[in-house]
XYZ file of C-alpha atoms in Angstrom:
636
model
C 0.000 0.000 0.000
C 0.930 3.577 -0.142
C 0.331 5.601 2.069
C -0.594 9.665 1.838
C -0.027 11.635 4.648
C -2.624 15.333 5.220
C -1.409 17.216 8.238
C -4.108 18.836 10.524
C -2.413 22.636 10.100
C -5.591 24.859 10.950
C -7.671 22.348 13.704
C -10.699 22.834 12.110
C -12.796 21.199 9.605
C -10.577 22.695 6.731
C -8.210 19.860 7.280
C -10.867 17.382 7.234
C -12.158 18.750 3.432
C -8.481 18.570 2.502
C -8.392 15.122 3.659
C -11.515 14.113 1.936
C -10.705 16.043 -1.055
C -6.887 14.869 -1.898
C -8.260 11.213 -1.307
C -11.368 11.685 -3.950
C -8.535 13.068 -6.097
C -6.529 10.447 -5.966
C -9.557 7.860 -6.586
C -10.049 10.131 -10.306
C -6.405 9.748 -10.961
C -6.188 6.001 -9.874
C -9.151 5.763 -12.296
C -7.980 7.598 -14.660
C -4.825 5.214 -15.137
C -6.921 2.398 -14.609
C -4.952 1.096 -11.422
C -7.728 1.222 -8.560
C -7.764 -2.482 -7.559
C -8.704 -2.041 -4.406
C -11.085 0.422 -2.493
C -9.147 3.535 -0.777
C -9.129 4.364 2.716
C -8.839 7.071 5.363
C -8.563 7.013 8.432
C -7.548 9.758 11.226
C -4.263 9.195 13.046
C -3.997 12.042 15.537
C -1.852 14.809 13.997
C -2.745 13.749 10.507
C -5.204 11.757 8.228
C -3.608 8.873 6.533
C -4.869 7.432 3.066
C -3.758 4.303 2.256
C -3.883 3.457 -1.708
C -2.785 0.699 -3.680
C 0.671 0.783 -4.267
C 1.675 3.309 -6.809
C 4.608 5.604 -7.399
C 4.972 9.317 -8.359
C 6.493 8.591 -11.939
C 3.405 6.500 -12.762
C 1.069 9.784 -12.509
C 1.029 10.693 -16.272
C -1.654 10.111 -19.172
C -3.168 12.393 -21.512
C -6.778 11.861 -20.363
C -8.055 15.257 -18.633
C -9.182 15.370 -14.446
C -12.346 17.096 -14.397
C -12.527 18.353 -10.894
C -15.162 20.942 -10.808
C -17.536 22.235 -12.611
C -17.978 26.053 -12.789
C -21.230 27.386 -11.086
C -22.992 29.300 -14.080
C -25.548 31.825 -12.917
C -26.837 34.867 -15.372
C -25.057 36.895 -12.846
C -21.407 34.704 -13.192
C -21.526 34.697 -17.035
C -22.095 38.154 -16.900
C -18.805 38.712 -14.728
C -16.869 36.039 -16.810
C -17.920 38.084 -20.258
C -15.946 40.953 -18.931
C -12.893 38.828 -17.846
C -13.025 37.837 -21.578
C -13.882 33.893 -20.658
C -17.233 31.732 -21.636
C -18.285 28.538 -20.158
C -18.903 27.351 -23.295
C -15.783 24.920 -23.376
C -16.638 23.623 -19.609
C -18.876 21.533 -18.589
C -20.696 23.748 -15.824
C -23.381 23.351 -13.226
C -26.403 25.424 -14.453
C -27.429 26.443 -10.950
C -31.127 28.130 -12.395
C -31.970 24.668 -14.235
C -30.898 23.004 -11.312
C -33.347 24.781 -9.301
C -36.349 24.121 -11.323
C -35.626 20.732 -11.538
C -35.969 20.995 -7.355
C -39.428 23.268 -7.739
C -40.362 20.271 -10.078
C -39.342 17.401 -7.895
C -41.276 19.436 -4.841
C -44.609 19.161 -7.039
C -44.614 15.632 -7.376
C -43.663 14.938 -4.183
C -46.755 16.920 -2.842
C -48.597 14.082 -4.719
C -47.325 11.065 -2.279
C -48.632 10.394 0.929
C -47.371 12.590 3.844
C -44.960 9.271 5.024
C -43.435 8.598 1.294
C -42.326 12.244 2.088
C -40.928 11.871 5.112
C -37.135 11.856 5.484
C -37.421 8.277 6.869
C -38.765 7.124 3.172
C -35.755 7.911 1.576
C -33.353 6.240 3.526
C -35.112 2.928 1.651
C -37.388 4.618 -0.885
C -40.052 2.553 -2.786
C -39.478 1.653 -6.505
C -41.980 4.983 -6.724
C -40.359 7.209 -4.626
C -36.934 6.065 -6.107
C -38.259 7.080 -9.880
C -39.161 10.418 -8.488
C -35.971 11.164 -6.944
C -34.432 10.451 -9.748
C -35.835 12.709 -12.192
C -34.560 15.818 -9.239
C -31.420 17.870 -9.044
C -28.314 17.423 -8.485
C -27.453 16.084 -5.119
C -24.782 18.923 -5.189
C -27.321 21.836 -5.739
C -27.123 22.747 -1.713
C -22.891 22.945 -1.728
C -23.758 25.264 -5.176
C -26.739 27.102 -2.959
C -23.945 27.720 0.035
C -21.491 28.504 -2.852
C -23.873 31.608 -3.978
C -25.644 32.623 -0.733
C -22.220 33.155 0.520
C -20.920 35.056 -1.557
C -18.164 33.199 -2.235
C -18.734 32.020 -6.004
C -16.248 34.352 -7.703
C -13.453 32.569 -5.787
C -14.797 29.189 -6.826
C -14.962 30.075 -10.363
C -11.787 31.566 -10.773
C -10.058 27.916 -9.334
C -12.481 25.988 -10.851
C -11.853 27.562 -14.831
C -8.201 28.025 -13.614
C -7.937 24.509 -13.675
C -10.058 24.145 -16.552
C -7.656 25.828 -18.713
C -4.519 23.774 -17.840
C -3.634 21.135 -20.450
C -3.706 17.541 -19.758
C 0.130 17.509 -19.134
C -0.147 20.602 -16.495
C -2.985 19.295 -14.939
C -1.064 15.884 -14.157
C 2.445 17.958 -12.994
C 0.063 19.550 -10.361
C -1.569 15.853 -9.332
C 2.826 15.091 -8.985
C 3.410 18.302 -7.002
C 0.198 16.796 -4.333
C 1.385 13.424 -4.597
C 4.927 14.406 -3.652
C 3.470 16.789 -1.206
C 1.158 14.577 0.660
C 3.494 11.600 0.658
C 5.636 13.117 3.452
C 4.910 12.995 7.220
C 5.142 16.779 7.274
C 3.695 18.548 4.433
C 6.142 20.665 3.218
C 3.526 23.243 1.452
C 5.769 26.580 1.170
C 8.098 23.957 -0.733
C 5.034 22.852 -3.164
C 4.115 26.816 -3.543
C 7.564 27.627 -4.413
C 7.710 24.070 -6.803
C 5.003 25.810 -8.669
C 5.364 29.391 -8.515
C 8.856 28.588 -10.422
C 7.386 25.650 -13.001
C 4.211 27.991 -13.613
C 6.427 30.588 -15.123
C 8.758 28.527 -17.299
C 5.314 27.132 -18.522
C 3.608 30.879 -19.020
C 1.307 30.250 -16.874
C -0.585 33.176 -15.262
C -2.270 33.686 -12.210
C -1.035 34.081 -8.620
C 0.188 31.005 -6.553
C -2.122 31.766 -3.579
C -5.920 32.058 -3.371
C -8.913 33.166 -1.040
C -9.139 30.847 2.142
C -12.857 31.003 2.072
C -15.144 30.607 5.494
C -17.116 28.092 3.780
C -13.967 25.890 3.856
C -11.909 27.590 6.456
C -14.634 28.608 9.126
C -11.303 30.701 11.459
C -9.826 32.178 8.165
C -11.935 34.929 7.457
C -11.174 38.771 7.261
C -9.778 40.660 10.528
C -6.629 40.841 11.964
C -4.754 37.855 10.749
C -1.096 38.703 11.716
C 0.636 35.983 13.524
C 2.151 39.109 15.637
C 0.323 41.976 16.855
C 2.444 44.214 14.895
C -0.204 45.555 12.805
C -3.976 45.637 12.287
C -5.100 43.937 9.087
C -8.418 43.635 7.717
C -7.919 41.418 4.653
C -8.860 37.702 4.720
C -6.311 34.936 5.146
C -4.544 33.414 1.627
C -3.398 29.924 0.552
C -1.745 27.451 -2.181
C -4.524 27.507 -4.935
C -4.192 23.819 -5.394
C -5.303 23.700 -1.914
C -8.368 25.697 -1.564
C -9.127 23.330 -4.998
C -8.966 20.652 -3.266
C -11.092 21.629 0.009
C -14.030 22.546 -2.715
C -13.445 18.691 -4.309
C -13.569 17.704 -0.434
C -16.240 20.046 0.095
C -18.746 18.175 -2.318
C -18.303 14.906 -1.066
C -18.012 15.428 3.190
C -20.249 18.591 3.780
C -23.676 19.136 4.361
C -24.551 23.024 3.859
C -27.889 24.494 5.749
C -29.731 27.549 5.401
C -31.825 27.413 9.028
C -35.186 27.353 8.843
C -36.598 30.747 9.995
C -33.479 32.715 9.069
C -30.875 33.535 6.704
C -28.360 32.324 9.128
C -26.806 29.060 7.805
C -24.159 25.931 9.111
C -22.032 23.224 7.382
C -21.740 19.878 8.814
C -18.579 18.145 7.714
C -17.945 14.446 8.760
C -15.334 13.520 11.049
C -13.919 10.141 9.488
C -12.391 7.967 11.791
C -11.220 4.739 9.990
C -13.125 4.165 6.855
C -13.420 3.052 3.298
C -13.770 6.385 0.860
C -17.034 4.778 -0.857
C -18.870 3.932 2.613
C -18.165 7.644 3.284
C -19.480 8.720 0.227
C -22.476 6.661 0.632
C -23.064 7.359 3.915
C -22.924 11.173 3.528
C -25.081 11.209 0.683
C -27.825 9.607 2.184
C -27.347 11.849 5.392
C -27.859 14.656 3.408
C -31.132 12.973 2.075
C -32.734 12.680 5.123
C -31.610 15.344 7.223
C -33.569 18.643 6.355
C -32.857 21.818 7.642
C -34.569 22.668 11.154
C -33.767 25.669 13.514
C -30.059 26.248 15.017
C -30.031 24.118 17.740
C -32.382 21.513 16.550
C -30.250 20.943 13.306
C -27.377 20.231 15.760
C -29.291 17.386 17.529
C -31.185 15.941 14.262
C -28.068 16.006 12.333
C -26.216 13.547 15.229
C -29.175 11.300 15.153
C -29.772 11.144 11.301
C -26.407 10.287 11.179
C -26.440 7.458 13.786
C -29.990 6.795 11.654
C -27.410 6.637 8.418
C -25.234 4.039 10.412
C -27.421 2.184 11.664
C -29.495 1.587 8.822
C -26.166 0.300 6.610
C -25.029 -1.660 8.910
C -28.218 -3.429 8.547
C -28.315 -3.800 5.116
C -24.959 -5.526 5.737
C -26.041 -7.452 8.015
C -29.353 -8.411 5.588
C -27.711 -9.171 2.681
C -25.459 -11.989 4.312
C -26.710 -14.451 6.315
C -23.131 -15.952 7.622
C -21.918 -12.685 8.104
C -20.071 -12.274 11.631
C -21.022 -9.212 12.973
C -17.472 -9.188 14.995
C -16.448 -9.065 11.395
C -17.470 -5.633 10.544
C -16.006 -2.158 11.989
C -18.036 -0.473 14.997
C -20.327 1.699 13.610
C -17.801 4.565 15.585
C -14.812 3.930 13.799
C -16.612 5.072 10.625
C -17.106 8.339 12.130
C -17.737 9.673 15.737
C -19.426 12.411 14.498
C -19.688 16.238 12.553
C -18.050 19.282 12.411
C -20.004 22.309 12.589
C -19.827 25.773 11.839
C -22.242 28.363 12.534
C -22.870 31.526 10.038
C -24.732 34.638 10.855
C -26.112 36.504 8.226
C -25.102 40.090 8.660
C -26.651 41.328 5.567
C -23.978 42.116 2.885
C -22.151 39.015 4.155
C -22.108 35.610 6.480
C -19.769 36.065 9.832
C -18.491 32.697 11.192
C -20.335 33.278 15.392
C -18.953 29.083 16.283
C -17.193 26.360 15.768
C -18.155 22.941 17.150
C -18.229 19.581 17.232
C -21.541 17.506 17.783
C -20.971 13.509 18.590
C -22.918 10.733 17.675
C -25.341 9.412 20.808
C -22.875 7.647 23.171
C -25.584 4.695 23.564
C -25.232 3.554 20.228
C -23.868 0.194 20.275
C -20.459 -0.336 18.409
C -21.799 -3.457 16.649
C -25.434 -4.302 16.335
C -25.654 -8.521 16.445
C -28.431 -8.788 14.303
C -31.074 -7.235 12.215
C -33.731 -7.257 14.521
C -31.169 -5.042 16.981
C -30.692 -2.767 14.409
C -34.027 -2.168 13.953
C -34.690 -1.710 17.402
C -32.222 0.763 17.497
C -33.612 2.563 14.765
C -36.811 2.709 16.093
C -35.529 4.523 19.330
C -33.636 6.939 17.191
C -37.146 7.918 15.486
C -38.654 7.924 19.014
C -36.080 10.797 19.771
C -36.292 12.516 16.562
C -40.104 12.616 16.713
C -39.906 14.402 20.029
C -36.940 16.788 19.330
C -38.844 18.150 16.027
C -42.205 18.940 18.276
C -40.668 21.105 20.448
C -41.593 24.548 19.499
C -43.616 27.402 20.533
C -46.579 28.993 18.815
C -46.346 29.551 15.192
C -43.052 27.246 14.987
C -41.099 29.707 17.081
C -38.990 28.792 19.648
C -39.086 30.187 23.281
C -36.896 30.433 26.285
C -38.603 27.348 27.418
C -37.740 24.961 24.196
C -34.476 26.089 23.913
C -33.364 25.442 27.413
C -34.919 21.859 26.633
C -32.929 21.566 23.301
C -30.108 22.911 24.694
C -29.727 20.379 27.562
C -30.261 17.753 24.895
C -27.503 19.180 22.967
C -25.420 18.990 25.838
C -25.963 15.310 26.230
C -25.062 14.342 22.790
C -21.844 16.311 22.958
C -20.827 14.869 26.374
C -21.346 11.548 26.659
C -23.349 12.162 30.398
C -26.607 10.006 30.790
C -27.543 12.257 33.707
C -28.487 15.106 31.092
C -30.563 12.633 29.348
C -32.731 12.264 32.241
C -32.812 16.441 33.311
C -33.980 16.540 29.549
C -36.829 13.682 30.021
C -37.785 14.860 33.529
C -38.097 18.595 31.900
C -39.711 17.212 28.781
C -42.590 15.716 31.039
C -44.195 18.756 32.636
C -43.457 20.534 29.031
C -45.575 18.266 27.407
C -48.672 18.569 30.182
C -48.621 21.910 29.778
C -48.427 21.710 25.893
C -51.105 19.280 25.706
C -54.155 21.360 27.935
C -53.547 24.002 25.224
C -53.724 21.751 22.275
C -57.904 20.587 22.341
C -57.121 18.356 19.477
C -55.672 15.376 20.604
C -54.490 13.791 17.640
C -52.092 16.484 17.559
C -50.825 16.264 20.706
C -46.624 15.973 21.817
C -45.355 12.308 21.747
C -44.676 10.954 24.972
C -41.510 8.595 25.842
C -42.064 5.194 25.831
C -41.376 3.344 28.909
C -39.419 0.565 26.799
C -37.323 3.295 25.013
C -36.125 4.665 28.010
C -35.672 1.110 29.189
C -33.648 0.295 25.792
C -31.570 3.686 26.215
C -30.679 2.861 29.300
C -29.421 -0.452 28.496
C -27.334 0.570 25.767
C -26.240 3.397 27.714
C -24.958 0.259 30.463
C -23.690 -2.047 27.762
C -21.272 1.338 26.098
C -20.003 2.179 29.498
C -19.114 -1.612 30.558
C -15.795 -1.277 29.015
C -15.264 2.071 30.624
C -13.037 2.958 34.002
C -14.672 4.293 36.773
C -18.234 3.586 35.952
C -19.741 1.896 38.710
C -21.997 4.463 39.695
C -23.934 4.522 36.354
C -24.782 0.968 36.454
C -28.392 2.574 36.764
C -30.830 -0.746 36.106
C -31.423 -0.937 39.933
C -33.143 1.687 40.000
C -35.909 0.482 37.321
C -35.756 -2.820 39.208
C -36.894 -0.735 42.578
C -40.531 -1.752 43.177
C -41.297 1.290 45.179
C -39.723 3.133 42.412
C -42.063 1.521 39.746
C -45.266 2.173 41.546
C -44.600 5.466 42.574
C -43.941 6.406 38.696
C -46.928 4.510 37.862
C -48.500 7.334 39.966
C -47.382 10.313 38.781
C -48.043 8.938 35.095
C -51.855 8.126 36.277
C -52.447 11.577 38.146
C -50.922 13.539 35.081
C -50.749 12.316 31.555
C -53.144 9.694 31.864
C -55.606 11.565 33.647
C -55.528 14.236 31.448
C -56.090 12.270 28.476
C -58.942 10.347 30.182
C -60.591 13.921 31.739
C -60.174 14.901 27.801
C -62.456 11.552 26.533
C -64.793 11.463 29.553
C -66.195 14.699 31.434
C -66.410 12.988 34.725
C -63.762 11.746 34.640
C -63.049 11.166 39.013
C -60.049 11.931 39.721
C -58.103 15.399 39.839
C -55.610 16.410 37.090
C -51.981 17.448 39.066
C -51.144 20.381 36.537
C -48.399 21.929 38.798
C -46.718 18.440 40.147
C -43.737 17.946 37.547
C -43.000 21.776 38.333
C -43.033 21.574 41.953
C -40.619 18.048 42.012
C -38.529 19.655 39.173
C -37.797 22.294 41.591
C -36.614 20.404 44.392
C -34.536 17.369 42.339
C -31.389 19.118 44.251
C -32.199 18.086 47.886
C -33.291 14.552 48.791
C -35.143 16.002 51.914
C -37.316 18.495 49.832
C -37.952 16.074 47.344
C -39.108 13.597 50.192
C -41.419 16.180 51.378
C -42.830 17.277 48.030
C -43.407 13.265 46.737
C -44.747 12.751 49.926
C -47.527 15.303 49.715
C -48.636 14.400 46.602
C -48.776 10.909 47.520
C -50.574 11.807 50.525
C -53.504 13.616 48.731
C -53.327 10.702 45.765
C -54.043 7.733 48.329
C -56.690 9.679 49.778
C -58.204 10.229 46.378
C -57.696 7.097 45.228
C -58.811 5.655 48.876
C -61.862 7.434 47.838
C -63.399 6.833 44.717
C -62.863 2.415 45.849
C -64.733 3.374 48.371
C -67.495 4.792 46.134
C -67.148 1.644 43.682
C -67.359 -0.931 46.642
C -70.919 1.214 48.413
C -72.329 0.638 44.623
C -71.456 -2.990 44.014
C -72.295 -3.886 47.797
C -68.796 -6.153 48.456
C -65.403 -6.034 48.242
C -63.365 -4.838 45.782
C -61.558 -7.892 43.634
C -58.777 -7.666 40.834
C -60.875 -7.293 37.881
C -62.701 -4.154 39.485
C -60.221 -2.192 39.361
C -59.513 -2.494 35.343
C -63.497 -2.430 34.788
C -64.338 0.516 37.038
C -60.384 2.439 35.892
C -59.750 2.465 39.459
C -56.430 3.204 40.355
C -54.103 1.797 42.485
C -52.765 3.256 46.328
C -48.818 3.304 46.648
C -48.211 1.643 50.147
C -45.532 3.145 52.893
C -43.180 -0.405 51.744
C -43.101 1.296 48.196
C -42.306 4.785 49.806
C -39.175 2.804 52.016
C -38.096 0.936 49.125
C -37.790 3.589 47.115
C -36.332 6.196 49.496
C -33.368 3.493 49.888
C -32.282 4.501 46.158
C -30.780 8.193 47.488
C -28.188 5.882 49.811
C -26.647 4.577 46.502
C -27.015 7.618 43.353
C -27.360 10.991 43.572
C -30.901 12.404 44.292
C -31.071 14.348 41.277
C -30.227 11.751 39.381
C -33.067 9.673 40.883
C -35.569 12.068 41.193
C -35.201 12.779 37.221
C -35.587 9.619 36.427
C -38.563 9.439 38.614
C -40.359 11.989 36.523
C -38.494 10.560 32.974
C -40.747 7.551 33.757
C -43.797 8.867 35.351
C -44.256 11.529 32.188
C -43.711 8.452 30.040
C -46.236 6.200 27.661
C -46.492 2.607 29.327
C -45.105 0.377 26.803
C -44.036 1.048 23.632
C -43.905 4.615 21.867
C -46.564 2.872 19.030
C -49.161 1.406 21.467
C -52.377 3.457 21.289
C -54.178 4.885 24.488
C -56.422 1.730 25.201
C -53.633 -0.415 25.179
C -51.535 1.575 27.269
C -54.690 1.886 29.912
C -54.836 -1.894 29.835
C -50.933 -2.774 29.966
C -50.916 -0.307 32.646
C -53.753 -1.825 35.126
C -52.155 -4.924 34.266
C -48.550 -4.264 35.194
C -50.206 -2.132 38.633
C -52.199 -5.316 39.624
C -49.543 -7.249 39.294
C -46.851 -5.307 41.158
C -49.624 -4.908 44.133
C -49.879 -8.446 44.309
């Protein structure tokens, strides 16, 4: 093998385009010369990314056959600006950015013909033989790097490398592929060599043009204008410059590794790139093209957290497939689904009216709990249906009209926070916050089909056993072995309470007007607020327990004076009685704050008791029934 060698010079996702965009190059060359035996592959070794190619030797890069790298974005406005540079795109083969678009205003009518799931993003991850025909009558799947390439202003620099290159001959475009190979095949890239290589060929060969070019902040999100002097010696307003090979490669990079946004709402926009850890330069490419598919613009900090689970979604999904299309397949056989990538690269742009300003760079993770090798099929799938549990739930949360408030984005934020840190306990301050959220939203929504989703008891079970399973291997993790505290009896009945004096009741006072028992509108705020201390919790869970036996006490009481005997088993699911929590459940549970922290308890106390019974799918009546069920038998 050989093996290329890019440096990471800027620490940003600049190197990461370079990485991806030298290795595509290298797959058109090997191609080209008709020597790619064997896939390529990339994979990131600290200080560097490493591509490893079939063996092949500087000398051998020479042929007469053109590399097409780019094609020139060709807008009225660009051939307008060309014409008076004296060039035509006439000779190039271009990307005609207006038919482009009403090839996507075309695709968007017949899509408004399926049925609302065929346009879902989900369908197109496997799209039906009718979905698949309409796709593939739509744009290019490069029309939103050309969108970013306009909106930001940026497309005279992209032009000018992209025709620069055009006009090379075969024979100069194949010294420049020698002056990268040579470059990229030492440990340290040696690039003020490379510039100077060319700078001094380019004039023996009349070439003109000057050896440096635009760093861009659509490729180099920290290399835009301000003061860029490595010494504070003077104040410079100009943006940053580099090799124009370079920045020629990033946009090559750029089309196969980034996924360009313009945020819903806004004119603000971000760029996901993918971080590659260890992985074949095809799976990439597949992979990011069907991320891009499926994963639509949203709001800021919603496109974040959709974009890490549509990629895990992506992942998942092919591993699958593989895992489908061969039955003797050993799964041990295959790469985690991590070492493909551990996640994206993000940069944020504000739109500041004559111009985009780069406000952050990021990085967002894929969900720790994903398992590094799914066994089988059927785990997959399970897997994938949790993912679409949490997607379902992040893309609900908004205020009126769409918009969000401070309320949503203090719940998407500590979301957020979980995916980029790896810490189950946000998970659960997110579920015990989403809980109350949802009550409230619900009483203001009077049609019920369109209420929030709930969590389903089983996802949160699932989430928190892949959560276990990830952290086995770990150091140190003792203390968030958390399945004890779902095995807690007292802490399953007391859950089962909240859920039947909130959520359930609410839904049941919506079907039936006399409905018995009270609705506890203020109970997930009032816990919420005292998750901190274990002896405030106590005295707030106690209180509410307190008036719910009574209630509950109550309305048997009522049942038994009408039937004339004792209560037995069945009553209570005929008559939707409900059932008391005793002072054992109250002891057995209060035993949990010796062993975890009582916020972490408490919010998973509330994560549960805001939850559907069951799965995420079930409807009401068979949660109601599951749930009387379960309650009998725990009493018993």
């Amino acid at each position: 093998m050989t093996t290329l060698y890019v440096n990471k010079a800027s620490g940003t996702f600049a190197d990461t385009l370079l990485a991806l965009g030298v290795a595509d190059l290298m797959r058109l060359v090997l191609t080209r010369l008709g020597r790619l035996e064997q896939s390529l592959e990339i994979y990131d070794a600290g200080r560097s990314f490493l591509i490893q190619l079939p063996p092949v030797e500087e000398s051998d890069l020479a042929s007469s056959n053109r590399l097409p790298l780019l094609r020139p974005l060709s807008t009225a406005k660009q051939q307008e600006r060309q014409a008076k540079k004296g060039r035509t795109f006439s000779e190039v083969e271009i990307f005609d950015y207006e038919a482009e678009q009403e090839k996507q205003r075309q695709l968007q009518a017949q899509l408004a013909k399926l049925s609302s799931e065929q346009r879902s993003p989900k369908a197109r991850l496997n799209p039906s033989p009718e979905l698949q025909q309409i796709l593939s009558n739509g744009p290019s799947p490069e029309l939103e790097h050309y969108k970013a390439i306009n909106v930001m202003k940026v497309a005279d620099t992209f032009n000018e490398l992209a025709l620069r290159w055009e006009s090379l001959s075969a024979e100069q475009q194949w010294f420049a592929m020698r002056l990268l190979f040579r470059l990229f095949s030492e440990p340290l890239n040696d690039v003020e060599q490379a510039q100077r290589t060319w700078e001094k060929w380019a004039k023996e060969q009349g070439l003109g043009g000057k050896t440096q070019a635009t760093a861009v902040q659509l490729l180099n999100p920290t290399s835009g204008k301000g003061a860029n002097a490595p010494k504070s010696n003077r104040l410079a307003v100009g943006g940053l410059e580099s090799f124009w090979l370079l920045e020629l490669v990033k946009f090559r990079g750029f089309m196969l590794g980034a996924a360009p946004y313009m945020l819903s709402g806004s004119k603000d926009r971000k760029t996901f790139v993918v971080l590659p850890e260890k992985v074949e330069l095809e799976t990439l490419r597949t992979i990011m093209q069907k991320f891009r598919e499926i994963c639509w613009s949203s709001t800021a900090i919603k496109q974040d957290i959709l974009a890490a689970l549509r990629l895990a979604q992506v992942l998942v999904n092919h591993r699958r497939n593989e895992l489908a299309s061969s039955q003797n397949l050993d799964p041990d056989e295959l790469p985690p689904l991590v070492s493909i990538t551990h996640g994206l690269d993000v940069a944020f742009y504000k739109d500041m009216g004559s111009a985009h300003a780069v406000m952050n760079v990021s990085t967002i993770n894929l969900p720790s709990w994903l398992p590094p090798r799914p066994r089988s099929v059927a785990e997959a799938t399970q897997i994938d249906e949790l993912l679409d549990e949490h997607i379902a739930i992040i893309n609900r949360i908004e205020g009126p009209q769409g918009k969000e408030g401070s309320e949503e984005l203090e719940l998407l934020r500590i979301y957020r926070d979980f995916l980029s840190s790896h810490d189950l306990r946000l998970f659960w301050r997110f579920a015990a916050s989403y809980g109350p959220y949802l009550f409230r939203q619900r009483e203001r929504e009077k049609n019920e089909k369109r209420w929030l989703k709930q969590f389903a008891s089983q996802g949160l079970d699932k989430l928190l056993l892949l959560e276990s399973a990830a952290m086995e291997t770990k150091k140190g993790t003792q203390d968030l072995k958390l399945t004890p505290i779902l095995q807690n009896k007292g802490f399953q009945r007391i859950a089962s309470a909240i859920r039947e004096a909130t959520v359930n009741a609410q839904r049941r006072r919506f079907q039936d007007n006399n409905y018995p028992y009270e609705v506890r509108y203020g109970l997930g705020q009032e816990l919420l607020r005292k998750i901190h201390r274990r002896d405030e919790f106590m005295q707030a869970l106690s209180e509410f327990l307190l008036h719910y036996n009574a209630e509950t006490a109550r309305e048997e009481e009522k049942v038994a004076q009408k039937l004339g005997r004792a209560l037995r088993s069945e009553d209570y699911s005929q008559h939707h009685l409900r059932y008391p929590v005793t002072t054992s459940d109250i002891d057995e549970f209060a035993t949990l704050f010796d062993q975890y922290p009582c916020e972490l308890v408490a919010s998973m106390l509330l994560s549960y008791g805001y939850a559907r019974w069951g799965k995420a799918a079930e409807s009401s009546q068979s949660e109601e029934g599951t749930e009387a069920a379960a309650a009998q038998s725990s009493q018993s």
